[in-house]
Structures are given as structure tokens and as C-alpha cells.
Amino acid sequence: SSTAPAGVLFYSVPPTRVCDTRPNSGFTCSGVLTPRVTKQILIAGATAVPADDPHSAKPVAVVANLTGIAGTANTVFILYPSDKAAPRSSDLNPSAHQVIANLAIVGLSTTTSDGDISLYNAAGDINAVLDVAGWFQ
């Protein structure tokens, strides 16, 4: 009969693909990432993460698996909320022609484009896949 402590709640979900930039992937985020390009990815409202609902707290962050696929150069991927500046730390550092993944926790935008994240690619042409494994509310 006590109330929940202040903070956020975590909701795990089976890994759910929300972005795949490979050709013919069927995702709206398709299209190879070119050098120094930032791609916005809608997360809230995607299959695994609820859209902003005025009757409950909205999602504030996600746990996601980010995969870099066979790029043409060594690069750096940075995930961050679309309404913030990119941080100086990376989430994934793929080498040329490598397929590599990393788990990341990233906040969702809250002031513009609610529920978006941005994915920045520093160098070369590369494809990326983003799978959500849970979200915070």
C-alpha cells in the first residue's frame, strides 16, 4: 500500500528492429549513411515503444543494440536525443568492412520531434541497424 519511489521505470521488450538503412529493408530510415551525416529515427510510437500518451508518462530513453555494417572507412557512430547537441563520446566505432554491434542507452528528444533520436556517422559510407530491447518511462 505504498507509492512507487521517484525515478523512472524500465520496460524490457523482445529485441525489435526500429531502423535498418540497408536497401529494400522496408524501414523509413533506409538509405546508406554517408560521411558527416545525421539521420533522425522515430522511436516513440515504434512497435516496441509507446507513443507519447497524455494519460501516462512518456518514454524518456531506450536501450538499443546499434550495429554498423561493412562500411567503406573506419568511422564513429553517435546516438543522442534529436533535440540535443551530439556528445563527444561515441556509441560504436566500426572499422572498415567490419560488422560490429554495441548496446547503448540513449535519451529520447522531449522538446522537438518528441520521441526521436539522432544517429551520426563520421566517415565513409555505412549501413546501420537499430534494435530496441527496452525503454524507460
PDB file of C-alpha atoms in Angstrom:
ATOM      1  CA  SER A   1       0.000   0.000   0.000  1.00  0.00           C
ATOM      2  CA  SER A   2       2.934   2.362  -0.528  1.00  0.00           C
ATOM      3  CA  THR A   3       3.620   4.508  -3.560  1.00  0.00           C
ATOM      4  CA  ALA A   4       6.423   3.800  -6.004  1.00  0.00           C
ATOM      5  CA  PRO A   5       9.668   5.703  -5.448  1.00  0.00           C
ATOM      6  CA  ALA A   6      10.503   8.652  -7.657  1.00  0.00           C
ATOM      7  CA  GLY A   7      12.507   7.862 -10.768  1.00  0.00           C
ATOM      8  CA  VAL A   8      11.937   6.016 -13.992  1.00  0.00           C
ATOM      9  CA  LEU A   9      10.604   2.548 -14.707  1.00  0.00           C
ATOM     10  CA  PHE A  10      12.204   0.150 -17.205  1.00  0.00           C
ATOM     11  CA  TYR A  11      10.150  -1.975 -19.600  1.00  0.00           C
ATOM     12  CA  SER A  12      12.026  -4.739 -21.401  1.00  0.00           C
ATOM     13  CA  VAL A  13      10.760  -5.941 -24.768  1.00  0.00           C
ATOM     14  CA  PRO A  14      11.906  -8.648 -27.161  1.00  0.00           C
ATOM     15  CA  PRO A  15      14.516  -7.093 -29.473  1.00  0.00           C
ATOM     16  CA  THR A  16      12.555  -5.089 -32.020  1.00  0.00           C
ATOM     17  CA  ARG A  17      14.049  -3.547 -35.139  1.00  0.00           C
ATOM     18  CA  VAL A  18      13.208   0.148 -35.483  1.00  0.00           C
ATOM     19  CA  CYS A  19      15.712   1.115 -38.185  1.00  0.00           C
ATOM     20  CA  ASP A  20      17.631  -0.657 -40.947  1.00  0.00           C
ATOM     21  CA  THR A  21      19.383   1.531 -43.509  1.00  0.00           C
ATOM     22  CA  ARG A  22      20.133  -1.306 -45.936  1.00  0.00           C
ATOM     23  CA  PRO A  23      18.423  -1.075 -49.340  1.00  0.00           C
ATOM     24  CA  ASN A  24      14.959  -2.640 -49.531  1.00  0.00           C
ATOM     25  CA  SER A  25      14.806  -3.093 -45.744  1.00  0.00           C
ATOM     26  CA  GLY A  26      11.274  -1.714 -45.629  1.00  0.00           C
ATOM     27  CA  PHE A  27      12.104   0.878 -42.964  1.00  0.00           C
ATOM     28  CA  THR A  28      11.566   4.623 -43.413  1.00  0.00           C
ATOM     29  CA  CYS A  29      15.156   5.178 -42.257  1.00  0.00           C
ATOM     30  CA  SER A  30      16.571   3.213 -45.205  1.00  0.00           C
ATOM     31  CA  GLY A  31      19.444   4.674 -47.178  1.00  0.00           C
ATOM     32  CA  VAL A  32      23.172   4.323 -46.587  1.00  0.00           C
ATOM     33  CA  LEU A  33      24.739   6.722 -44.073  1.00  0.00           C
ATOM     34  CA  THR A  34      27.252   8.953 -45.833  1.00  0.00           C
ATOM     35  CA  PRO A  35      30.128  10.856 -44.164  1.00  0.00           C
ATOM     36  CA  ARG A  36      29.232  13.515 -41.574  1.00  0.00           C
ATOM     37  CA  VAL A  37      25.507  12.784 -41.881  1.00  0.00           C
ATOM     38  CA  THR A  38      22.957  12.666 -39.072  1.00  0.00           C
ATOM     39  CA  LYS A  39      19.815  10.564 -39.517  1.00  0.00           C
ATOM     40  CA  GLN A  40      16.763  11.171 -37.303  1.00  0.00           C
ATOM     41  CA  ILE A  41      14.997   7.996 -36.193  1.00  0.00           C
ATOM     42  CA  LEU A  42      11.500   7.988 -34.710  1.00  0.00           C
ATOM     43  CA  ILE A  43      11.465   5.703 -31.675  1.00  0.00           C
ATOM     44  CA  ALA A  44       8.323   6.577 -29.668  1.00  0.00           C
ATOM     45  CA  GLY A  45       5.376   5.030 -31.446  1.00  0.00           C
ATOM     46  CA  ALA A  46       7.561   2.329 -32.980  1.00  0.00           C
ATOM     47  CA  THR A  47       6.445  -1.246 -32.425  1.00  0.00           C
ATOM     48  CA  ALA A  48       8.229  -1.693 -29.088  1.00  0.00           C
ATOM     49  CA  VAL A  49       7.993   1.814 -27.609  1.00  0.00           C
ATOM     50  CA  PRO A  50       4.663   3.556 -26.988  1.00  0.00           C
ATOM     51  CA  ALA A  51       3.891   6.951 -28.447  1.00  0.00           C
ATOM     52  CA  ASP A  52       3.515   9.978 -26.206  1.00  0.00           C
ATOM     53  CA  ASP A  53       0.284   9.481 -24.239  1.00  0.00           C
ATOM     54  CA  PRO A  54      -1.268  12.362 -22.270  1.00  0.00           C
ATOM     55  CA  HIS A  55      -2.657   9.847 -19.738  1.00  0.00           C
ATOM     56  CA  SER A  56       0.714   8.376 -18.733  1.00  0.00           C
ATOM     57  CA  ALA A  57       4.360   9.350 -18.513  1.00  0.00           C
ATOM     58  CA  LYS A  58       6.052   9.370 -21.895  1.00  0.00           C
ATOM     59  CA  PRO A  59       9.124   7.287 -22.780  1.00  0.00           C
ATOM     60  CA  VAL A  60      12.344   9.135 -21.932  1.00  0.00           C
ATOM     61  CA  ALA A  61      15.085   6.735 -23.093  1.00  0.00           C
ATOM     62  CA  VAL A  62      15.676   3.393 -24.784  1.00  0.00           C
ATOM     63  CA  VAL A  63      18.099   0.500 -24.526  1.00  0.00           C
ATOM     64  CA  ALA A  64      19.142  -0.310 -28.071  1.00  0.00           C
ATOM     65  CA  ASN A  65      21.563  -2.505 -29.945  1.00  0.00           C
ATOM     66  CA  LEU A  66      23.341  -0.499 -32.664  1.00  0.00           C
ATOM     67  CA  THR A  67      25.042  -2.416 -35.480  1.00  0.00           C
ATOM     68  CA  GLY A  68      27.426  -0.993 -38.075  1.00  0.00           C
ATOM     69  CA  ILE A  69      27.520  -2.988 -41.313  1.00  0.00           C
ATOM     70  CA  ALA A  70      30.507  -3.157 -43.675  1.00  0.00           C
ATOM     71  CA  GLY A  71      31.443   0.499 -44.020  1.00  0.00           C
ATOM     72  CA  THR A  72      33.959   1.858 -46.510  1.00  0.00           C
ATOM     73  CA  ALA A  73      36.118   3.536 -43.829  1.00  0.00           C
ATOM     74  CA  ASN A  74      36.823   3.489 -40.104  1.00  0.00           C
ATOM     75  CA  THR A  75      34.083   5.556 -38.504  1.00  0.00           C
ATOM     76  CA  VAL A  76      32.336   6.639 -35.320  1.00  0.00           C
ATOM     77  CA  PHE A  77      28.599   6.328 -34.602  1.00  0.00           C
ATOM     78  CA  ILE A  78      26.992   8.646 -32.055  1.00  0.00           C
ATOM     79  CA  LEU A  79      23.412   8.206 -30.789  1.00  0.00           C
ATOM     80  CA  TYR A  80      21.759  11.127 -28.983  1.00  0.00           C
ATOM     81  CA  PRO A  81      18.376  12.815 -28.414  1.00  0.00           C
ATOM     82  CA  SER A  82      17.424  14.798 -31.541  1.00  0.00           C
ATOM     83  CA  ASP A  83      16.789  17.964 -29.539  1.00  0.00           C
ATOM     84  CA  LYS A  84      20.301  17.987 -28.002  1.00  0.00           C
ATOM     85  CA  ALA A  85      23.776  18.578 -29.369  1.00  0.00           C
ATOM     86  CA  ALA A  86      25.815  15.496 -30.207  1.00  0.00           C
ATOM     87  CA  PRO A  87      28.044  14.413 -27.315  1.00  0.00           C
ATOM     88  CA  ARG A  88      31.793  13.997 -27.754  1.00  0.00           C
ATOM     89  CA  SER A  89      31.654  10.281 -26.946  1.00  0.00           C
ATOM     90  CA  SER A  90      30.806   7.520 -29.409  1.00  0.00           C
ATOM     91  CA  ASP A  91      28.457   4.556 -29.126  1.00  0.00           C
ATOM     92  CA  LEU A  92      30.132   2.386 -31.765  1.00  0.00           C
ATOM     93  CA  ASN A  93      33.466   2.533 -33.628  1.00  0.00           C
ATOM     94  CA  PRO A  94      33.283   0.271 -36.693  1.00  0.00           C
ATOM     95  CA  SER A  95      36.421  -0.394 -38.706  1.00  0.00           C
ATOM     96  CA  ALA A  96      36.213  -0.501 -42.499  1.00  0.00           C
ATOM     97  CA  HIS A  97      34.367  -3.608 -43.803  1.00  0.00           C
ATOM     98  CA  GLN A  98      33.556  -4.753 -40.246  1.00  0.00           C
ATOM     99  CA  VAL A  99      30.149  -5.812 -38.926  1.00  0.00           C
ATOM    100  CA  ILE A 100      30.008  -4.927 -35.232  1.00  0.00           C
ATOM    101  CA  ALA A 101      27.346  -4.157 -32.628  1.00  0.00           C
ATOM    102  CA  ASN A 102      27.131  -2.451 -29.247  1.00  0.00           C
ATOM    103  CA  LEU A 103      24.427  -1.943 -26.634  1.00  0.00           C
ATOM    104  CA  ALA A 104      23.600   1.692 -25.878  1.00  0.00           C
ATOM    105  CA  ILE A 105      21.223   3.655 -23.684  1.00  0.00           C
ATOM    106  CA  VAL A 106      20.042   6.851 -25.324  1.00  0.00           C
ATOM    107  CA  GLY A 107      17.594   9.534 -24.257  1.00  0.00           C
ATOM    108  CA  LEU A 108      14.667  10.480 -26.479  1.00  0.00           C
ATOM    109  CA  SER A 109      14.000  14.028 -27.631  1.00  0.00           C
ATOM    110  CA  THR A 110      11.453  15.823 -25.468  1.00  0.00           C
ATOM    111  CA  THR A 111      11.185  19.373 -26.831  1.00  0.00           C
ATOM    112  CA  THR A 112      11.156  18.950 -30.612  1.00  0.00           C
ATOM    113  CA  SER A 113      10.297  15.847 -32.612  1.00  0.00           C
ATOM    114  CA  ASP A 114       9.149  14.052 -29.457  1.00  0.00           C
ATOM    115  CA  GLY A 115      10.496  10.533 -29.220  1.00  0.00           C
ATOM    116  CA  ASP A 116      13.270  10.889 -31.816  1.00  0.00           C
ATOM    117  CA  ILE A 117      16.935  10.060 -31.606  1.00  0.00           C
ATOM    118  CA  SER A 118      19.728  11.055 -33.966  1.00  0.00           C
ATOM    119  CA  LEU A 119      22.406   8.767 -35.393  1.00  0.00           C
ATOM    120  CA  TYR A 120      25.599  10.462 -36.591  1.00  0.00           C
ATOM    121  CA  ASN A 121      28.150   8.800 -38.895  1.00  0.00           C
ATOM    122  CA  ALA A 122      31.592  10.396 -39.003  1.00  0.00           C
ATOM    123  CA  ALA A 123      33.255   8.853 -42.074  1.00  0.00           C
ATOM    124  CA  GLY A 124      32.703   6.624 -45.094  1.00  0.00           C
ATOM    125  CA  ASP A 125      29.515   5.070 -46.392  1.00  0.00           C
ATOM    126  CA  ILE A 126      27.979   2.552 -43.995  1.00  0.00           C
ATOM    127  CA  ASN A 127      24.686   0.868 -43.151  1.00  0.00           C
ATOM    128  CA  ALA A 128      23.274   0.647 -39.653  1.00  0.00           C
ATOM    129  CA  VAL A 129      20.661  -1.397 -37.816  1.00  0.00           C
ATOM    130  CA  LEU A 130      19.000  -0.298 -34.580  1.00  0.00           C
ATOM    131  CA  ASP A 131      17.072  -2.784 -32.417  1.00  0.00           C
ATOM    132  CA  VAL A 132      15.262  -1.652 -29.250  1.00  0.00           C
ATOM    133  CA  ALA A 133      15.475  -4.013 -26.244  1.00  0.00           C
ATOM    134  CA  GLY A 134      13.599  -1.868 -23.732  1.00  0.00           C
ATOM    135  CA  TRP A 135      12.555   1.627 -22.755  1.00  0.00           C
ATOM    136  CA  PHE A 136      12.385   3.870 -19.723  1.00  0.00           C
ATOM    137  CA  GLN A 137       9.330   5.837 -18.588  1.00  0.00           C
TER     138      GLN A 137
END
